[in-house]
PDB file of C-alpha atoms and ligand atoms in Angstrom:
ATOM      1  CA  UNK R   5     -14.885   7.343  14.187  1.00  0.00           C
ATOM      2  CA  UNK R   6     -16.013   5.735  10.955  1.00  0.00           C
ATOM      3  CA  UNK R   7     -14.049   5.935   7.752  1.00  0.00           C
ATOM      4  CA  UNK R   8     -14.982   8.774   5.452  1.00  0.00           C
ATOM      5  CA  UNK R   9     -18.176   7.751   3.707  1.00  0.00           C
ATOM      6  CA  UNK R  10     -18.065   7.979  -0.041  1.00  0.00           C
ATOM      7  CA  UNK R  11     -21.160   7.159  -2.054  1.00  0.00           C
ATOM      8  CA  UNK R  12     -20.764   3.493  -3.007  1.00  0.00           C
ATOM      9  CA  UNK R  13     -22.778   2.063  -5.846  1.00  0.00           C
ATOM     10  CA  UNK R  14     -22.893  -1.547  -6.980  1.00  0.00           C
ATOM     11  CA  UNK R  15     -20.876  -0.476 -10.009  1.00  0.00           C
ATOM     12  CA  UNK R  16     -18.063   0.783  -7.785  1.00  0.00           C
ATOM     13  CA  UNK R  17     -17.619  -2.682  -6.320  1.00  0.00           C
ATOM     14  CA  UNK R  18     -17.262  -4.335  -9.670  1.00  0.00           C
ATOM     15  CA  UNK R  19     -15.644  -1.733 -11.846  1.00  0.00           C
ATOM     16  CA  UNK R  20     -12.201  -0.331 -12.326  1.00  0.00           C
ATOM     17  CA  UNK R  21     -12.945   2.445  -9.813  1.00  0.00           C
ATOM     18  CA  UNK R  22     -12.833   0.020  -6.896  1.00  0.00           C
ATOM     19  CA  UNK R  23      -9.674   1.605  -5.527  1.00  0.00           C
ATOM     20  CA  UNK R  24     -11.683   4.764  -4.774  1.00  0.00           C
ATOM     21  CA  UNK R  25     -13.868   3.007  -2.222  1.00  0.00           C
ATOM     22  CA  UNK R  26     -11.783   0.227  -0.721  1.00  0.00           C
ATOM     23  CA  UNK R  27      -9.745   1.272   2.281  1.00  0.00           C
ATOM     24  CA  UNK R  28      -8.400   0.055   5.577  1.00  0.00           C
ATOM     25  CA  UNK R  29     -11.006   0.223   8.359  1.00  0.00           C
ATOM     26  CA  UNK R  30     -10.725   3.680   9.907  1.00  0.00           C
ATOM     27  CA  UNK R  31     -11.120   4.780  13.529  1.00  0.00           C
ATOM     28  CA  UNK R  32      -9.679   2.925  16.488  1.00  0.00           C
ATOM     29  CA  UNK R  33     -12.401   0.381  17.250  1.00  0.00           C
ATOM     30  CA  UNK R  34     -11.972  -3.374  17.574  1.00  0.00           C
ATOM     31  CA  UNK R  35     -11.991  -3.949  13.822  1.00  0.00           C
ATOM     32  CA  UNK R  36      -9.938  -0.876  12.887  1.00  0.00           C
ATOM     33  CA  UNK R  37      -6.671  -1.137  10.970  1.00  0.00           C
ATOM     34  CA  UNK R  38      -4.904   0.553  13.867  1.00  0.00           C
ATOM     35  CA  UNK R  39      -5.855  -2.380  16.103  1.00  0.00           C
ATOM     36  CA  UNK R  40      -5.455  -5.110  13.501  1.00  0.00           C
ATOM     37  CA  UNK R  41      -2.133  -4.565  11.801  1.00  0.00           C
ATOM     38  CA  UNK R  42       0.245  -6.648  13.900  1.00  0.00           C
ATOM     39  CA  UNK R  43       1.132  -8.769  10.904  1.00  0.00           C
ATOM     40  CA  UNK R  44       2.273  -5.738   8.910  1.00  0.00           C
ATOM     41  CA  UNK R  45       4.046  -4.379  12.011  1.00  0.00           C
ATOM     42  CA  UNK R  46       5.966  -7.642  12.307  1.00  0.00           C
ATOM     43  CA  UNK R  47       6.986  -7.492   8.645  1.00  0.00           C
ATOM     44  CA  UNK R  48       8.289  -3.941   9.222  1.00  0.00           C
ATOM     45  CA  UNK R  49      10.208  -4.997  12.355  1.00  0.00           C
ATOM     46  CA  UNK R  50      11.835  -7.891  10.481  1.00  0.00           C
ATOM     47  CA  UNK R  51      12.895  -5.586   7.645  1.00  0.00           C
ATOM     48  CA  UNK R  52      14.083  -2.689   9.817  1.00  0.00           C
ATOM     49  CA  UNK R  53      17.793  -3.668   9.636  1.00  0.00           C
ATOM     50  CA  UNK R  54      17.573  -3.667   5.815  1.00  0.00           C
ATOM     51  CA  UNK R  55      15.818  -0.286   5.828  1.00  0.00           C
ATOM     52  CA  UNK R  56      18.504   1.174   8.103  1.00  0.00           C
ATOM     53  CA  UNK R  57      21.360  -0.188   6.015  1.00  0.00           C
ATOM     54  CA  UNK R  58      19.783   1.121   2.790  1.00  0.00           C
ATOM     55  CA  UNK R  59      19.380   4.559   4.403  1.00  0.00           C
ATOM     56  CA  UNK R  60      23.044   4.520   5.291  1.00  0.00           C
ATOM     57  CA  UNK R  61      23.854   4.221   1.603  1.00  0.00           C
ATOM     58  CA  UNK R  62      22.025   7.470   0.830  1.00  0.00           C
ATOM     59  CA  UNK R  63      23.930  10.165  -1.006  1.00  0.00           C
ATOM     60  CA  UNK R  64      24.445  12.915   1.554  1.00  0.00           C
ATOM     61  CA  UNK R  65      22.470  15.933   0.512  1.00  0.00           C
ATOM     62  CA  UNK R  66      23.335  19.522   1.138  1.00  0.00           C
ATOM     63  CA  UNK R  67      19.617  20.384   1.261  1.00  0.00           C
ATOM     64  CA  UNK R  68      18.576  21.663   4.723  1.00  0.00           C
ATOM     65  CA  UNK R  69      15.214  19.864   4.347  1.00  0.00           C
ATOM     66  CA  UNK R  70      14.877  16.095   3.922  1.00  0.00           C
ATOM     67  CA  UNK R  71      11.545  14.977   2.496  1.00  0.00           C
ATOM     68  CA  UNK R  72      10.169  11.521   3.259  1.00  0.00           C
ATOM     69  CA  UNK R  73       7.085   9.927   1.711  1.00  0.00           C
ATOM     70  CA  UNK R  74       5.245   6.862   3.002  1.00  0.00           C
ATOM     71  CA  UNK R  75       3.219   5.527   0.088  1.00  0.00           C
ATOM     72  CA  UNK R  76       0.209   3.554   1.320  1.00  0.00           C
ATOM     73  CA  UNK R  77       0.463   4.690   4.946  1.00  0.00           C
ATOM     74  CA  UNK R  78      -3.044   3.646   6.145  1.00  0.00           C
ATOM     75  CA  UNK R  79      -4.141   5.160   9.471  1.00  0.00           C
ATOM     76  CA  UNK R  80      -1.179   4.535  11.826  1.00  0.00           C
ATOM     77  CA  UNK R  81       0.762   3.436  13.851  1.00  0.00           C
ATOM     78  CA  UNK R  82       3.074   1.380  11.619  1.00  0.00           C
ATOM     79  CA  UNK R  83       3.660   4.395   9.419  1.00  0.00           C
ATOM     80  CA  UNK R  84       4.826   6.481  12.412  1.00  0.00           C
ATOM     81  CA  UNK R  85       7.307   3.782  13.471  1.00  0.00           C
ATOM     82  CA  UNK R  86       8.680   3.672   9.939  1.00  0.00           C
ATOM     83  CA  UNK R  87       8.992   7.436   9.576  1.00  0.00           C
ATOM     84  CA  UNK R  88      10.642   7.601  13.021  1.00  0.00           C
ATOM     85  CA  UNK R  89      13.199   5.009  11.910  1.00  0.00           C
ATOM     86  CA  UNK R  90      13.957   7.027   8.776  1.00  0.00           C
ATOM     87  CA  UNK R  91      14.229  10.340  10.643  1.00  0.00           C
ATOM     88  CA  UNK R  92      16.375   8.936  13.466  1.00  0.00           C
ATOM     89  CA  UNK R  93      18.725   7.077  11.108  1.00  0.00           C
ATOM     90  CA  UNK R  94      19.229  10.095   8.850  1.00  0.00           C
ATOM     91  CA  UNK R  95      19.584  12.510  11.758  1.00  0.00           C
ATOM     92  CA  UNK R  96      22.376  10.355  13.197  1.00  0.00           C
ATOM     93  CA  UNK R  97      24.027   9.986   9.819  1.00  0.00           C
ATOM     94  CA  UNK R  98      23.948  13.704   9.078  1.00  0.00           C
ATOM     95  CA  UNK R  99      25.092  14.548  12.601  1.00  0.00           C
ATOM     96  CA  UNK R 100      28.131  12.308  12.179  1.00  0.00           C
ATOM     97  CA  UNK R 101      29.043  13.889   8.860  1.00  0.00           C
ATOM     98  CA  UNK R 102      27.933  17.521   9.213  1.00  0.00           C
ATOM     99  CA  UNK R 103      27.589  17.865  12.965  1.00  0.00           C
ATOM    100  CA  UNK R 104      23.784  18.086  12.763  1.00  0.00           C
ATOM    101  CA  UNK R 105      23.329  21.707  11.809  1.00  0.00           C
ATOM    102  CA  UNK R 106      19.826  22.920  11.155  1.00  0.00           C
ATOM    103  CA  UNK R 107      18.529  19.889   9.300  1.00  0.00           C
ATOM    104  CA  UNK R 108      14.718  19.640   9.164  1.00  0.00           C
ATOM    105  CA  UNK R 109      12.448  16.785   8.100  1.00  0.00           C
ATOM    106  CA  UNK R 110       9.159  16.823   6.267  1.00  0.00           C
ATOM    107  CA  UNK R 111       7.070  13.607   6.148  1.00  0.00           C
ATOM    108  CA  UNK R 112       4.271  13.041   3.676  1.00  0.00           C
ATOM    109  CA  UNK R 113       1.680  10.427   4.567  1.00  0.00           C
ATOM    110  CA  UNK R 114       0.162   9.218   1.303  1.00  0.00           C
ATOM    111  CA  UNK R 115      -2.815   6.969   0.692  1.00  0.00           C
ATOM    112  CA  UNK R 116      -5.969   6.720  -1.369  1.00  0.00           C
ATOM    113  CA  UNK R 117      -8.580   9.456  -0.804  1.00  0.00           C
ATOM    114  CA  UNK R 118     -10.806   6.916   0.987  1.00  0.00           C
ATOM    115  CA  UNK R 119      -8.195   6.473   3.752  1.00  0.00           C
ATOM    116  CA  UNK R 120      -9.118   7.740   7.231  1.00  0.00           C
ATOM    117  CA  UNK R 121      -6.639  10.642   7.308  1.00  0.00           C
ATOM    118  CA  UNK R 122      -8.515  12.218  10.254  1.00  0.00           C
ATOM    119  CA  UNK R 123      -7.541   9.234  12.403  1.00  0.00           C
ATOM    120  CA  UNK R 124      -3.968   9.349  11.159  1.00  0.00           C
ATOM    121  CA  UNK R 125      -3.469  13.013  12.022  1.00  0.00           C
ATOM    122  CA  UNK R 126      -5.224  12.696  15.367  1.00  0.00           C
ATOM    123  CA  UNK R 127      -2.858   9.889  16.374  1.00  0.00           C
ATOM    124  CA  UNK R 128       0.096  11.816  15.007  1.00  0.00           C
ATOM    125  CA  UNK R 129      -0.684  14.966  16.964  1.00  0.00           C
ATOM    126  CA  UNK R 130      -1.043  12.922  20.195  1.00  0.00           C
ATOM    127  CA  UNK R 131       2.268  11.214  19.477  1.00  0.00           C
ATOM    128  CA  UNK R 132       4.082  14.428  18.640  1.00  0.00           C
ATOM    129  CA  UNK R 133       3.104  16.013  21.966  1.00  0.00           C
ATOM    130  CA  UNK R 134       5.436  13.582  23.731  1.00  0.00           C
ATOM    131  CA  UNK R 135       7.882  12.818  20.967  1.00  0.00           C
ATOM    132  CA  UNK R 136      11.365  14.202  20.583  1.00  0.00           C
ATOM    133  CA  UNK R 137      11.958  13.160  16.960  1.00  0.00           C
ATOM    134  CA  UNK R 138       9.687  15.828  15.489  1.00  0.00           C
ATOM    135  CA  UNK R 139       9.112  16.429  11.818  1.00  0.00           C
ATOM    136  CA  UNK R 140       6.701  18.490   9.784  1.00  0.00           C
ATOM    137  CA  UNK R 141       3.869  16.364   8.414  1.00  0.00           C
ATOM    138  CA  UNK R 142       1.440  16.502   5.533  1.00  0.00           C
ATOM    139  CA  UNK R 143      -1.142  14.186   4.009  1.00  0.00           C
ATOM    140  CA  UNK R 144      -1.310  13.375   0.309  1.00  0.00           C
ATOM    141  CA  UNK R 145      -4.503  11.772  -0.987  1.00  0.00           C
ATOM    142  CA  UNK R 146      -3.963  10.044  -4.300  1.00  0.00           C
ATOM    143  CA  UNK R 147      -2.774   6.873  -5.940  1.00  0.00           C
ATOM    144  CA  UNK R 148       0.893   5.919  -5.867  1.00  0.00           C
ATOM    145  CA  UNK R 149       0.413   4.702  -9.434  1.00  0.00           C
ATOM    146  CA  UNK R 150       0.229   8.403 -10.366  1.00  0.00           C
ATOM    147  CA  UNK R 151       2.553  11.328  -9.735  1.00  0.00           C
ATOM    148  CA  UNK R 152       2.083  12.637  -6.192  1.00  0.00           C
ATOM    149  CA  UNK R 153       4.973  15.124  -5.875  1.00  0.00           C
ATOM    150  CA  UNK R 154       6.818  17.688  -7.967  1.00  0.00           C
ATOM    151  CA  UNK R 155       9.899  16.543  -9.865  1.00  0.00           C
ATOM    152  CA  UNK R 156      13.057  15.852  -7.827  1.00  0.00           C
ATOM    153  CA  UNK R 157      11.678  16.641  -4.368  1.00  0.00           C
ATOM    154  CA  UNK R 158      11.611  13.369  -2.375  1.00  0.00           C
ATOM    155  CA  UNK R 159      14.743  12.067  -0.667  1.00  0.00           C
ATOM    156  CA  UNK R 160      13.310   8.875   0.852  1.00  0.00           C
ATOM    157  CA  UNK R 161      10.190   7.022  -0.290  1.00  0.00           C
ATOM    158  CA  UNK R 162       8.926   3.901   1.456  1.00  0.00           C
ATOM    159  CA  UNK R 163       6.022   1.671   0.564  1.00  0.00           C
ATOM    160  CA  UNK R 164       5.234  -1.118   2.993  1.00  0.00           C
ATOM    161  CA  UNK R 165       2.742  -3.943   2.483  1.00  0.00           C
ATOM    162  CA  UNK R 166       0.839  -1.875  -0.087  1.00  0.00           C
ATOM    163  CA  UNK R 167       2.037  -2.676  -3.599  1.00  0.00           C
ATOM    164  CA  UNK R 168       0.060  -5.919  -3.811  1.00  0.00           C
ATOM    165  CA  UNK R 169      -2.981  -3.654  -4.349  1.00  0.00           C
ATOM    166  CA  UNK R 170      -3.398  -3.154  -8.050  1.00  0.00           C
ATOM    167  CA  UNK R 171      -4.653   0.089  -9.539  1.00  0.00           C
ATOM    168  CA  UNK R 172      -7.796  -1.620 -10.812  1.00  0.00           C
ATOM    169  CA  UNK R 173      -9.462  -4.948 -11.438  1.00  0.00           C
ATOM    170  CA  UNK R 174      -8.253  -6.015 -14.887  1.00  0.00           C
ATOM    171  CA  UNK R 175     -11.186  -5.166 -17.170  1.00  0.00           C
ATOM    172  CA  UNK R 176     -10.803  -8.470 -18.999  1.00  0.00           C
ATOM    173  CA  UNK R 177     -11.814 -10.531 -15.985  1.00  0.00           C
ATOM    174  CA  UNK R 178     -15.130  -8.675 -15.815  1.00  0.00           C
ATOM    175  CA  UNK R 179     -16.049  -9.316 -19.452  1.00  0.00           C
ATOM    176  CA  UNK R 180     -18.845 -11.812 -19.012  1.00  0.00           C
ATOM    177  CA  UNK R 181     -18.516 -14.896 -21.186  1.00  0.00           C
ATOM    178  CA  UNK R 182     -14.982 -14.066 -22.406  1.00  0.00           C
ATOM    179  CA  UNK R 183     -12.066 -16.506 -21.998  1.00  0.00           C
ATOM    180  CA  UNK R 184     -10.687 -14.229 -19.301  1.00  0.00           C
ATOM    181  CA  UNK R 185     -13.957 -13.854 -17.374  1.00  0.00           C
ATOM    182  CA  UNK R 186     -13.514 -14.844 -13.719  1.00  0.00           C
ATOM    183  CA  UNK R 187     -17.091 -16.170 -13.482  1.00  0.00           C
ATOM    184  CA  UNK R 188     -18.013 -14.100 -10.448  1.00  0.00           C
ATOM    185  CA  UNK R 189     -15.138 -15.421  -8.341  1.00  0.00           C
ATOM    186  CA  UNK R 190     -13.740 -12.911  -5.886  1.00  0.00           C
ATOM    187  CA  UNK R 191     -10.081 -13.535  -6.561  1.00  0.00           C
ATOM    188  CA  UNK R 192      -7.516 -15.443  -8.578  1.00  0.00           C
ATOM    189  CA  UNK R 193      -6.705 -18.229  -6.147  1.00  0.00           C
ATOM    190  CA  UNK R 194      -7.687 -21.376  -8.035  1.00  0.00           C
ATOM    191  CA  UNK R 195      -8.781 -19.359 -11.084  1.00  0.00           C
ATOM    192  CA  UNK R 196      -7.878 -20.389 -14.626  1.00  0.00           C
ATOM    193  CA  UNK R 197      -4.623 -19.383 -16.285  1.00  0.00           C
ATOM    194  CA  UNK R 198      -6.194 -16.637 -18.468  1.00  0.00           C
ATOM    195  CA  UNK R 199      -7.484 -14.868 -15.354  1.00  0.00           C
ATOM    196  CA  UNK R 200      -4.166 -15.135 -13.519  1.00  0.00           C
ATOM    197  CA  UNK R 201      -2.418 -13.815 -16.664  1.00  0.00           C
ATOM    198  CA  UNK R 202      -4.794 -10.820 -16.791  1.00  0.00           C
ATOM    199  CA  UNK R 203      -3.996  -9.969 -13.161  1.00  0.00           C
ATOM    200  CA  UNK R 204      -0.265 -10.460 -13.795  1.00  0.00           C
ATOM    201  CA  UNK R 205      -0.403  -8.142 -16.826  1.00  0.00           C
ATOM    202  CA  UNK R 206      -2.135  -5.482 -14.713  1.00  0.00           C
ATOM    203  CA  UNK R 207       0.384  -5.943 -11.907  1.00  0.00           C
ATOM    204  CA  UNK R 208       3.350  -5.576 -14.301  1.00  0.00           C
ATOM    205  CA  UNK R 209       1.888  -2.386 -15.747  1.00  0.00           C
ATOM    206  CA  UNK R 210       1.181  -1.002 -12.282  1.00  0.00           C
ATOM    207  CA  UNK R 211       4.678  -1.701 -10.979  1.00  0.00           C
ATOM    208  CA  UNK R 212       6.105  -0.040 -14.058  1.00  0.00           C
ATOM    209  CA  UNK R 213       3.917   3.061 -13.512  1.00  0.00           C
ATOM    210  CA  UNK R 214       4.887   3.141  -9.832  1.00  0.00           C
ATOM    211  CA  UNK R 215       8.606   3.104 -10.635  1.00  0.00           C
ATOM    212  CA  UNK R 216       8.293   5.684 -13.439  1.00  0.00           C
ATOM    213  CA  UNK R 217       6.496   8.105 -11.115  1.00  0.00           C
ATOM    214  CA  UNK R 218       9.071   7.657  -8.339  1.00  0.00           C
ATOM    215  CA  UNK R 219      11.900   8.140 -10.829  1.00  0.00           C
ATOM    216  CA  UNK R 220      10.467  11.582 -11.593  1.00  0.00           C
ATOM    217  CA  UNK R 221       9.764  12.555  -8.016  1.00  0.00           C
ATOM    218  CA  UNK R 222      12.890  11.389  -6.266  1.00  0.00           C
ATOM    219  CA  UNK R 223      16.086  13.313  -5.733  1.00  0.00           C
ATOM    220  CA  UNK R 224      19.066  11.609  -7.359  1.00  0.00           C
ATOM    221  CA  UNK R 225      20.899   9.534  -4.745  1.00  0.00           C
ATOM    222  CA  UNK R 226      17.754   9.082  -2.618  1.00  0.00           C
ATOM    223  CA  UNK R 227      16.356   5.810  -1.292  1.00  0.00           C
ATOM    224  CA  UNK R 228      13.227   3.972  -2.413  1.00  0.00           C
ATOM    225  CA  UNK R 229      12.404   1.153   0.008  1.00  0.00           C
ATOM    226  CA  UNK R 230       9.648  -1.295  -0.895  1.00  0.00           C
ATOM    227  CA  UNK R 231       8.343  -4.138   1.231  1.00  0.00           C
ATOM    228  CA  UNK R 232       5.761  -6.428  -0.304  1.00  0.00           C
ATOM    229  CA  UNK R 233       4.546  -9.981   0.032  1.00  0.00           C
ATOM    230  CA  UNK R 234       5.926 -12.471  -2.444  1.00  0.00           C
ATOM    231  CA  UNK R 235       5.485 -16.092  -3.428  1.00  0.00           C
ATOM    232  CA  UNK R 236       7.922 -18.568  -4.920  1.00  0.00           C
ATOM    233  CA  UNK R 237       8.504 -18.055  -8.656  1.00  0.00           C
ATOM    234  CA  UNK R 238       6.394 -20.359 -10.766  1.00  0.00           C
ATOM    235  CA  UNK R 239       3.919 -21.055  -7.950  1.00  0.00           C
ATOM    236  CA  UNK R 240       0.383 -20.692  -9.250  1.00  0.00           C
ATOM    237  CA  UNK R 241      -1.002 -20.256  -5.728  1.00  0.00           C
ATOM    238  CA  UNK R 242      -1.122 -16.823  -4.121  1.00  0.00           C
ATOM    239  CA  UNK R 243      -0.060 -18.471  -0.881  1.00  0.00           C
ATOM    240  CA  UNK R 244       3.272 -20.013  -0.090  1.00  0.00           C
ATOM    241  CA  UNK R 245       1.863 -23.141   1.497  1.00  0.00           C
ATOM    242  CA  UNK R 246      -1.278 -25.133   2.106  1.00  0.00           C
ATOM    243  CA  UNK R 247      -1.479 -24.003   5.730  1.00  0.00           C
ATOM    244  CA  UNK R 248      -1.585 -20.300   4.796  1.00  0.00           C
ATOM    245  CA  UNK R 249      -4.204 -21.042   2.160  1.00  0.00           C
ATOM    246  CA  UNK R 250      -6.434 -22.688   4.745  1.00  0.00           C
ATOM    247  CA  UNK R 251      -6.197 -19.621   7.014  1.00  0.00           C
ATOM    248  CA  UNK R 252      -6.577 -16.913   4.393  1.00  0.00           C
ATOM    249  CA  UNK R 253      -9.986 -15.222   4.497  1.00  0.00           C
ATOM    250  CA  UNK R 254     -10.357 -15.170   0.729  1.00  0.00           C
ATOM    251  CA  UNK R 255     -10.815 -18.876   0.392  1.00  0.00           C
ATOM    252  CA  UNK R 256     -14.016 -20.790  -0.103  1.00  0.00           C
ATOM    253  CA  UNK R 257     -15.792 -19.424   2.984  1.00  0.00           C
ATOM    254  CA  UNK R 258     -15.346 -15.801   1.975  1.00  0.00           C
ATOM    255  CA  UNK R 259     -16.293 -16.513  -1.627  1.00  0.00           C
ATOM    256  CA  UNK R 260     -19.484 -18.149  -0.374  1.00  0.00           C
ATOM    257  CA  UNK R 261     -20.275 -15.141   1.853  1.00  0.00           C
ATOM    258  CA  UNK R 262     -19.872 -12.791  -1.108  1.00  0.00           C
ATOM    259  CA  UNK R 263     -21.994 -15.081  -3.258  1.00  0.00           C
ATOM    260  CA  UNK R 264     -24.787 -14.824  -0.680  1.00  0.00           C
ATOM    261  CA  UNK R 265     -24.614 -11.016  -0.776  1.00  0.00           C
ATOM    262  CA  UNK R 266     -24.653 -11.065  -4.561  1.00  0.00           C
ATOM    263  CA  UNK R 267     -27.659 -13.435  -4.574  1.00  0.00           C
ATOM    264  CA  UNK R 268     -29.458 -11.180  -2.085  1.00  0.00           C
ATOM    265  CA  UNK R 269     -28.992  -8.217  -4.363  1.00  0.00           C
ATOM    266  CA  UNK R 270     -26.857  -5.417  -2.894  1.00  0.00           C
ATOM    267  CA  UNK R 271     -23.907  -6.224  -5.144  1.00  0.00           C
ATOM    268  CA  UNK R 272     -23.698  -7.399  -8.731  1.00  0.00           C
ATOM    269  CA  UNK R 273     -20.334  -8.998  -8.150  1.00  0.00           C
ATOM    270  CA  UNK R 274     -17.189  -8.439  -6.171  1.00  0.00           C
ATOM    271  CA  UNK R 275     -13.577  -8.883  -7.083  1.00  0.00           C
ATOM    272  CA  UNK R 276     -10.373  -8.181  -5.229  1.00  0.00           C
ATOM    273  CA  UNK R 277      -7.625  -6.028  -6.676  1.00  0.00           C
ATOM    274  CA  UNK R 278      -4.759  -7.790  -4.948  1.00  0.00           C
ATOM    275  CA  UNK R 279      -1.967  -9.866  -6.421  1.00  0.00           C
ATOM    276  CA  UNK R 280       0.970 -11.334  -4.542  1.00  0.00           C
ATOM    277  CA  UNK R 281       3.807 -11.242  -7.064  1.00  0.00           C
ATOM    278  CA  UNK R 282       6.167 -14.139  -7.669  1.00  0.00           C
ATOM    279  CA  UNK R 283       9.858 -13.388  -7.033  1.00  0.00           C
ATOM    280  CA  UNK R 284      10.521 -13.500 -10.790  1.00  0.00           C
ATOM    281  CA  UNK R 285       8.324 -10.433 -11.342  1.00  0.00           C
TER     282      UNK R 285
HETATM  283  C1  SAM P 208      -2.116  -3.178   4.228  1.00  0.00           C
HETATM  284  S1  SAM P 208      -2.094  -1.432   4.239  1.00  0.00           S
HETATM  285  C2  SAM P 208      -0.418  -1.138   4.769  1.00  0.00           C
HETATM  286  C3  SAM P 208      -0.324   0.136   5.555  1.00  0.00           C
HETATM  287  C4  SAM P 208       1.056   0.452   6.145  1.00  0.00           C
HETATM  288  N1  SAM P 208       2.017   0.703   5.103  1.00  0.00           N
HETATM  289  C5  SAM P 208       1.528  -0.639   7.068  1.00  0.00           C
HETATM  290  O1  SAM P 208       2.542  -1.276   6.753  1.00  0.00           O
HETATM  291  O2  SAM P 208       0.892  -0.846   8.092  1.00  0.00           O
HETATM  292  C6  SAM P 208      -2.029  -0.988   2.512  1.00  0.00           C
HETATM  293  C7  SAM P 208      -2.349   0.468   2.275  1.00  0.00           C
HETATM  294  O3  SAM P 208      -2.054   0.795   0.928  1.00  0.00           O
HETATM  295  C8  SAM P 208      -3.037   1.688   0.471  1.00  0.00           C
HETATM  296  N2  SAM P 208      -3.088   1.680  -0.992  1.00  0.00           N
HETATM  297  C9  SAM P 208      -3.511   0.690  -1.796  1.00  0.00           C
HETATM  298  N3  SAM P 208      -3.433   1.052  -3.085  1.00  0.00           N
HETATM  299  C10 SAM P 208      -2.953   2.322  -3.091  1.00  0.00           C
HETATM  300  C11 SAM P 208      -2.657   3.257  -4.124  1.00  0.00           C
HETATM  301  N4  SAM P 208      -2.847   2.950  -5.406  1.00  0.00           N
HETATM  302  N5  SAM P 208      -2.177   4.455  -3.776  1.00  0.00           N
HETATM  303  C12 SAM P 208      -1.983   4.785  -2.461  1.00  0.00           C
HETATM  304  N6  SAM P 208      -2.250   3.937  -1.436  1.00  0.00           N
HETATM  305  C13 SAM P 208      -2.727   2.729  -1.745  1.00  0.00           C
HETATM  306  C14 SAM P 208      -4.314   1.158   1.106  1.00  0.00           C
HETATM  307  O4  SAM P 208      -5.343   2.122   1.112  1.00  0.00           O
HETATM  308  C15 SAM P 208      -3.821   0.792   2.489  1.00  0.00           C
HETATM  309  O5  SAM P 208      -3.960   1.844   3.380  1.00  0.00           O
END
C-alpha cells in the first residue's frame, strides 16, 4: 500500500508547509519504514531500562483509565513495542500497589496527517488478535508542536526519534540573497554560521512549543519520555564523527542528486527540516 497521496506542489517542497507532505514511507514493501527502522528500534531497546525506571517514578493515579500518547509514532512496529512496554510496566506497578483492579489503558498513536495510519492500524489489529496486553487505541493526526489533547488528560507521553524534525524550514534560509540564505543546499551540514543559527533558533522555538503543549495536556505526576539524537555541545557538525558523516545520505551525493532534480525542473529547491541538537540545547 502506498502512503496517502496528498497533492504536492513545488512550493510545498520549499516552503514552510513541508511538514504536511514529508512522511515515513508507508506500506510494508522493501523501502517501507516498517522494514527499515532497525536503527530506531535499537535506540528504543537501548533506552528501555531508562523508560521503565522513569515509569516506576510515576505518581500513582486513582483514575481507572491510563492514557498513553506516542508522539511521532510512524507506521509501526517500534511504536507497538514502546506502548507494550509502557502498558506492561504500569500494569505490574498498579497490580503491586492496588491489586490490579479494573485498570484500562488507552493508547493514542500520533503523527502528521501524511503518515500512513492505515498501515499502522492494520498491523495493530493483526497484533491485537494474538496479544494479551490489550489496550484501546486511537490515531491522532496533527503536529506535536501544537495541542493534540484536552487539558490534563495524558498520563504518559513518549516521543522517540522524532523531535529532530522541526516544525518548518526556517523562512530566513529561503530568502534568496540574504545573509541567511542557504544557497539551495539541502541541509545545514557544512553550511555557514548564519544558516546554522537560523535552524537552531527554529529548533529552540519548536522545543519550547512542544513542552508548553505537553505541560497543558499532561496529568500532574505523569511521565514525558523523549528520545532524540544528539551531538556533542559546541560541535558544528550534525554528526558525531567523520565516519558517520561519510555514511549519512545527506552528504555530497544526496545534495548532487537533488541538484539534478532541481536542474531538470520538477522542484525549485529542497531543504530538510531536521536538526540534531547539541547536548547544551
Ligand atoms: C524517524 S520516525 C520515528 C518513528 C517512531 N517513533 C520510531 O521510533 O520508530 C519520526 C516520526 O516523527 C513524525 N513527525 C515529525 N514531525 C512531527 C510533528 N511535528 N508532529 C507529529 N509527528 C511528527 C514523522 O512523521 C515520523 O513518523
